[in-house]
Coordinates of C-alpha atoms in Angstrom, one line a residue:
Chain A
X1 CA -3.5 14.1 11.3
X2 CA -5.0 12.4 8.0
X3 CA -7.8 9.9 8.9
X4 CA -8.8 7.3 6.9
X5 CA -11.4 4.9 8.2
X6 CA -12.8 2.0 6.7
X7 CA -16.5 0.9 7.9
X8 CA -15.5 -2.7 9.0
X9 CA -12.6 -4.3 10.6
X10 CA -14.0 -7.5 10.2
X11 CA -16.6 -9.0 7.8
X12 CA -18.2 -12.3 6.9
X13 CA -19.7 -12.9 4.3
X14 CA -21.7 -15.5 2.2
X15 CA -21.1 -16.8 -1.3
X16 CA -23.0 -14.9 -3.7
X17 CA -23.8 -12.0 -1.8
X18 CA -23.4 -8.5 -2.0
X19 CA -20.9 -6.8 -0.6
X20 CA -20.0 -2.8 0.4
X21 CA -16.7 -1.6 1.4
X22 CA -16.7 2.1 3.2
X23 CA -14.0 4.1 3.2
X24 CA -14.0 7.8 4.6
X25 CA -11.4 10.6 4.7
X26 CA -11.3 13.4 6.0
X27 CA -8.1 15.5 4.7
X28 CA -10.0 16.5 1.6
X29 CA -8.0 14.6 -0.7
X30 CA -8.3 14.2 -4.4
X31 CA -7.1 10.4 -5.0
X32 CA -8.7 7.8 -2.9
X33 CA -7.6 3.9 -3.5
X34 CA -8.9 0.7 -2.9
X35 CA -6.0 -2.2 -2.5
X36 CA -6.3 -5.8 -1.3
X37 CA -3.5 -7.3 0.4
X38 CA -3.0 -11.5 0.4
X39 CA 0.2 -13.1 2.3
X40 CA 3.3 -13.3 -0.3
X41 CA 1.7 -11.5 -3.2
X42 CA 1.4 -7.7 -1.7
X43 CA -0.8 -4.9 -1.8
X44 CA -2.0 -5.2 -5.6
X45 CA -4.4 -1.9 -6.6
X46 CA -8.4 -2.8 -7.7
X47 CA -9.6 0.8 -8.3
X48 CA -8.5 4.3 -7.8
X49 CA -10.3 7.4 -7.8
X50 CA -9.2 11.1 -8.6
X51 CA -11.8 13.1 -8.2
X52 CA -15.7 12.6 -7.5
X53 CA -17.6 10.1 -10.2
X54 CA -14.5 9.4 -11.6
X55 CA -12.7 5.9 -11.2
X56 CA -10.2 4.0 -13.5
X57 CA -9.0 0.2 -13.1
X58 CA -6.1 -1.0 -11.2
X59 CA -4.4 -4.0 -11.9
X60 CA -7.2 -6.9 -10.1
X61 CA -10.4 -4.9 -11.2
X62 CA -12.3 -7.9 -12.0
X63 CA -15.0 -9.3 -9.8
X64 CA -15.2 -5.3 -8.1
X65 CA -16.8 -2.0 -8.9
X66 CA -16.5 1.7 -6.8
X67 CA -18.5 4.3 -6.3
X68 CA -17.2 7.7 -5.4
X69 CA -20.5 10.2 -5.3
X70 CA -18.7 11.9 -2.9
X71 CA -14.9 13.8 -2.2
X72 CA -14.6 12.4 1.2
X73 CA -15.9 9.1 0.5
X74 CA -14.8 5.9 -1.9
X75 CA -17.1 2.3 -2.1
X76 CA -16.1 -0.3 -3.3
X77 CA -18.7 -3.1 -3.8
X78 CA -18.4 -7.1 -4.6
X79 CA -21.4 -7.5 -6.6
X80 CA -21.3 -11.3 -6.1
X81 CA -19.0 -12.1 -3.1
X82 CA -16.7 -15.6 -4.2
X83 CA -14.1 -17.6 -1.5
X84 CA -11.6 -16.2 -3.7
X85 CA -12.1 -12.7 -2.7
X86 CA -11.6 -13.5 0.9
X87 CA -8.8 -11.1 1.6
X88 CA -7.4 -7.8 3.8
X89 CA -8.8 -4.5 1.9
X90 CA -7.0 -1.9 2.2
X91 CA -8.4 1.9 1.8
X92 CA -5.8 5.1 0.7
X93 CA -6.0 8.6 0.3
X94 CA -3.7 11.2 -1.0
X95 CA -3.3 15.0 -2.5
X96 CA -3.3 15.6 -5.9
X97 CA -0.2 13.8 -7.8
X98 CA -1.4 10.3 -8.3
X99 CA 1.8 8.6 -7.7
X100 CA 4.2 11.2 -5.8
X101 CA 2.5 11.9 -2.8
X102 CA 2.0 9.6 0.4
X103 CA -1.0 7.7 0.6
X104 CA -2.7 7.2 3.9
X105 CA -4.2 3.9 4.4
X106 CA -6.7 3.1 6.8
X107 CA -6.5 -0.1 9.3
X108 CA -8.0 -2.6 6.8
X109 CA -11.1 -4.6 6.1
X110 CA -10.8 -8.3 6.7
X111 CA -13.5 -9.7 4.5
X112 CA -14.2 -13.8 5.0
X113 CA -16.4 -15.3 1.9
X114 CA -17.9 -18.2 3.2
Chain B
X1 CA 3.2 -3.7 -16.3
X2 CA 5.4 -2.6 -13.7
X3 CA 6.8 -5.7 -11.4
X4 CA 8.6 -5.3 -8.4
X5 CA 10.3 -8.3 -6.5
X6 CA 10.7 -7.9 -2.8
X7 CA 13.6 -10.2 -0.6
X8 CA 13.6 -11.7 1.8
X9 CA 10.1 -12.1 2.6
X10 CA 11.0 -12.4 6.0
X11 CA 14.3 -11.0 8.3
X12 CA 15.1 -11.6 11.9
X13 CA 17.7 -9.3 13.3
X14 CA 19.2 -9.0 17.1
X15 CA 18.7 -5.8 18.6
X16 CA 21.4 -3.5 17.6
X17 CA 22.1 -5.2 14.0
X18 CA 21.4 -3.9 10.8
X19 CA 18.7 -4.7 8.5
X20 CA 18.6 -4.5 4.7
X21 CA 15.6 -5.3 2.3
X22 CA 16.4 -5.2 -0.9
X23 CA 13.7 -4.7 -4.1
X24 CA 13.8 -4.9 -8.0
X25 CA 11.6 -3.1 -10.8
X26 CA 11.4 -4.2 -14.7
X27 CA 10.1 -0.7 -15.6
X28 CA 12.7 1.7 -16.6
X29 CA 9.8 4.3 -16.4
X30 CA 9.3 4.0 -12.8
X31 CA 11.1 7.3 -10.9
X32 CA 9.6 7.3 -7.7
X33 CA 10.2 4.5 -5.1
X34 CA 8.7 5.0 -1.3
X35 CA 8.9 2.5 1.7
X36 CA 6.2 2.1 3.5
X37 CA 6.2 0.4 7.3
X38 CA 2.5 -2.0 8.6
X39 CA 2.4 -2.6 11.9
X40 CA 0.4 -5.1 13.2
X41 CA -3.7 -4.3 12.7
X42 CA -2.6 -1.0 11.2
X43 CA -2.2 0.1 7.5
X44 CA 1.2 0.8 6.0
X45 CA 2.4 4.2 6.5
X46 CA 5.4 5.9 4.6
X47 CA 8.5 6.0 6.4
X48 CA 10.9 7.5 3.2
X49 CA 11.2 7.6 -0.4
X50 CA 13.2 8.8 -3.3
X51 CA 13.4 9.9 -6.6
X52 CA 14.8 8.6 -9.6
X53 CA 17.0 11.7 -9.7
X54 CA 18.5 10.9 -6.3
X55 CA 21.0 8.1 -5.5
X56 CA 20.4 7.6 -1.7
X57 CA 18.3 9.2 0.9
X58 CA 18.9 8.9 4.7
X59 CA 16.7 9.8 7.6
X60 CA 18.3 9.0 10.9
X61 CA 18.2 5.7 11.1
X62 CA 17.0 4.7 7.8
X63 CA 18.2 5.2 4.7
X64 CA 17.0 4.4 1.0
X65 CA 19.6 3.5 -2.0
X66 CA 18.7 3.5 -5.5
X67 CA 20.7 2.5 -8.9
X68 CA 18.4 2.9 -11.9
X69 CA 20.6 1.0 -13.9
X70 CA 20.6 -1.8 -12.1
X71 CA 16.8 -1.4 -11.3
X72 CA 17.0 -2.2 -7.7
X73 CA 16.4 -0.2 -4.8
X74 CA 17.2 -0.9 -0.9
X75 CA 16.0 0.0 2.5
X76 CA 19.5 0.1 5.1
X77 CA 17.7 -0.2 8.8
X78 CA 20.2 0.7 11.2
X79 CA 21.0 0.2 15.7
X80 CA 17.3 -1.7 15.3
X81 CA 15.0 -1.3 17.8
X82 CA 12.1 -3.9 18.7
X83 CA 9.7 -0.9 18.0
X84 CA 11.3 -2.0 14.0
X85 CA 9.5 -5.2 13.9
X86 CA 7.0 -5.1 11.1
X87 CA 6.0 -5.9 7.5
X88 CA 8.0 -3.5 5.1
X89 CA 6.7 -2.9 1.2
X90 CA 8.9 -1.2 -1.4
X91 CA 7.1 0.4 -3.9
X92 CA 7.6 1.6 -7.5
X93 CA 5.8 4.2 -9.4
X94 CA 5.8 6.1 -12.7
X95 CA 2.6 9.2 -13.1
X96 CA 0.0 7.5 -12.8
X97 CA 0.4 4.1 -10.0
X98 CA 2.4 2.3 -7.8
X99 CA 3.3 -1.2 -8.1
X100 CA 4.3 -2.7 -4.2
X101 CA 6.4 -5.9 -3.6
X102 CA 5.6 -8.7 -1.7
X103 CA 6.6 -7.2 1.6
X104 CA 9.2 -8.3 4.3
X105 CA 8.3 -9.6 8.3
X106 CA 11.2 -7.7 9.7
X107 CA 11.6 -9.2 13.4
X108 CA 13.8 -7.5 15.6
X109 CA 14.9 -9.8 18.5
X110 CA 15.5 -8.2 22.0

């Protein structure tokens, strides 16, 4: 079975801090994504990667940057955490194909900005 | 940018009933369309999908429709179980990204 798993279940953080996001897979997968999901609007895309050191923006990139120095593994950082990037984060994985293959999510971070 | 509409945000069903959520695209480009299913403190996972070249898509108890002319896409939930209850999230993609809807609380009373 895929695995994806995500660092944190639950995170607080303060206003103006720094903030890493882990995500790990371990099916080998090119593409690994980083969502974040809010009541009513979704699961809206930040980031996505398809292969190591690469990364292009999603639709919400702003306020985030990734870092993918390694297949298995996707980061995505909040260089200075704001209240209005309290939110669930979601993680994904998936074969090559960037849009016709399942992703696998992992169970979420929920990240509180104080 | 793709949209994609999701209704109704949220569905309560008896045991045994039917279910149907029902989503809209603007981007003619979009040709793939998966469902995906979050249960509570878990991430979504796909439960079907379908192509543009495909009209409808059934797996036992669920089944997906699509009419590309129309630009709206549905998820048919049949004899639902309480094991059903959970957030649904239509999605619609074209190469290179998926665009989800709002998502649907789906509760399936016993």
């Amino acid at each position: 079975d895929v695995k994806v798993t995500q660092s944190s279940r639950y995170l607080v953080k303060r206003t103006g801090e720094k903030v890493f996001l882990e995500c790990v897979q371990d099916m080998d997968h090119e593409n690994m994504f980083w969502y974040r999901q809010d009541p009513g609007l979704g699961l809206r895309l930040i980031y996505f990667s398809y292969d190591v050191k690469m990364k292009e923006k999603g639709d919400i990139p702003e306020g985030y940057s990734v870092s993918r120095e390694k297949k298995e593994r996707f980061s995505l950082i909040l260089e200075s955490a704001s209240t209005n990037q309290t939110s669930m984060y979601l993680c994904a994985s998936s074969p090559p194909g960037l849009v016709y293959n399942e992703q696998f999510f992992g169970p979420g971070t929920r990240l509180t900005v104080l | 940018g793709e949209n994609v509409e999701q209704h109704p945000s949220t569905l309560s069903v008896q045991e045994g009933d039917s279910a149907v959520i029902k989503c809209t695209y603007s981007d003619s480009a979009s040709n793939y369309f998966p469902w995906y299913k979050q249960e509570l403190g878990k991430g979504p996972q796909l439960i079907i999908d379908i192509r543009s070249n495909v009209g409808e898509k059934k797996d036992q108890r669920i089944a997906v429709t699509l009419n590309k002319t129309a630009k709206h896409f549905s998820l048919h939930i049949t004899e639902t179980q309480p094991e059903d209850s959970a957030v649904y999230f239509c999605a619609a993609g074209s190469a290179r990204q998926l665009t989800f809807g709002s998502g649907t609380q789906l509760t399936v009373l016993p």
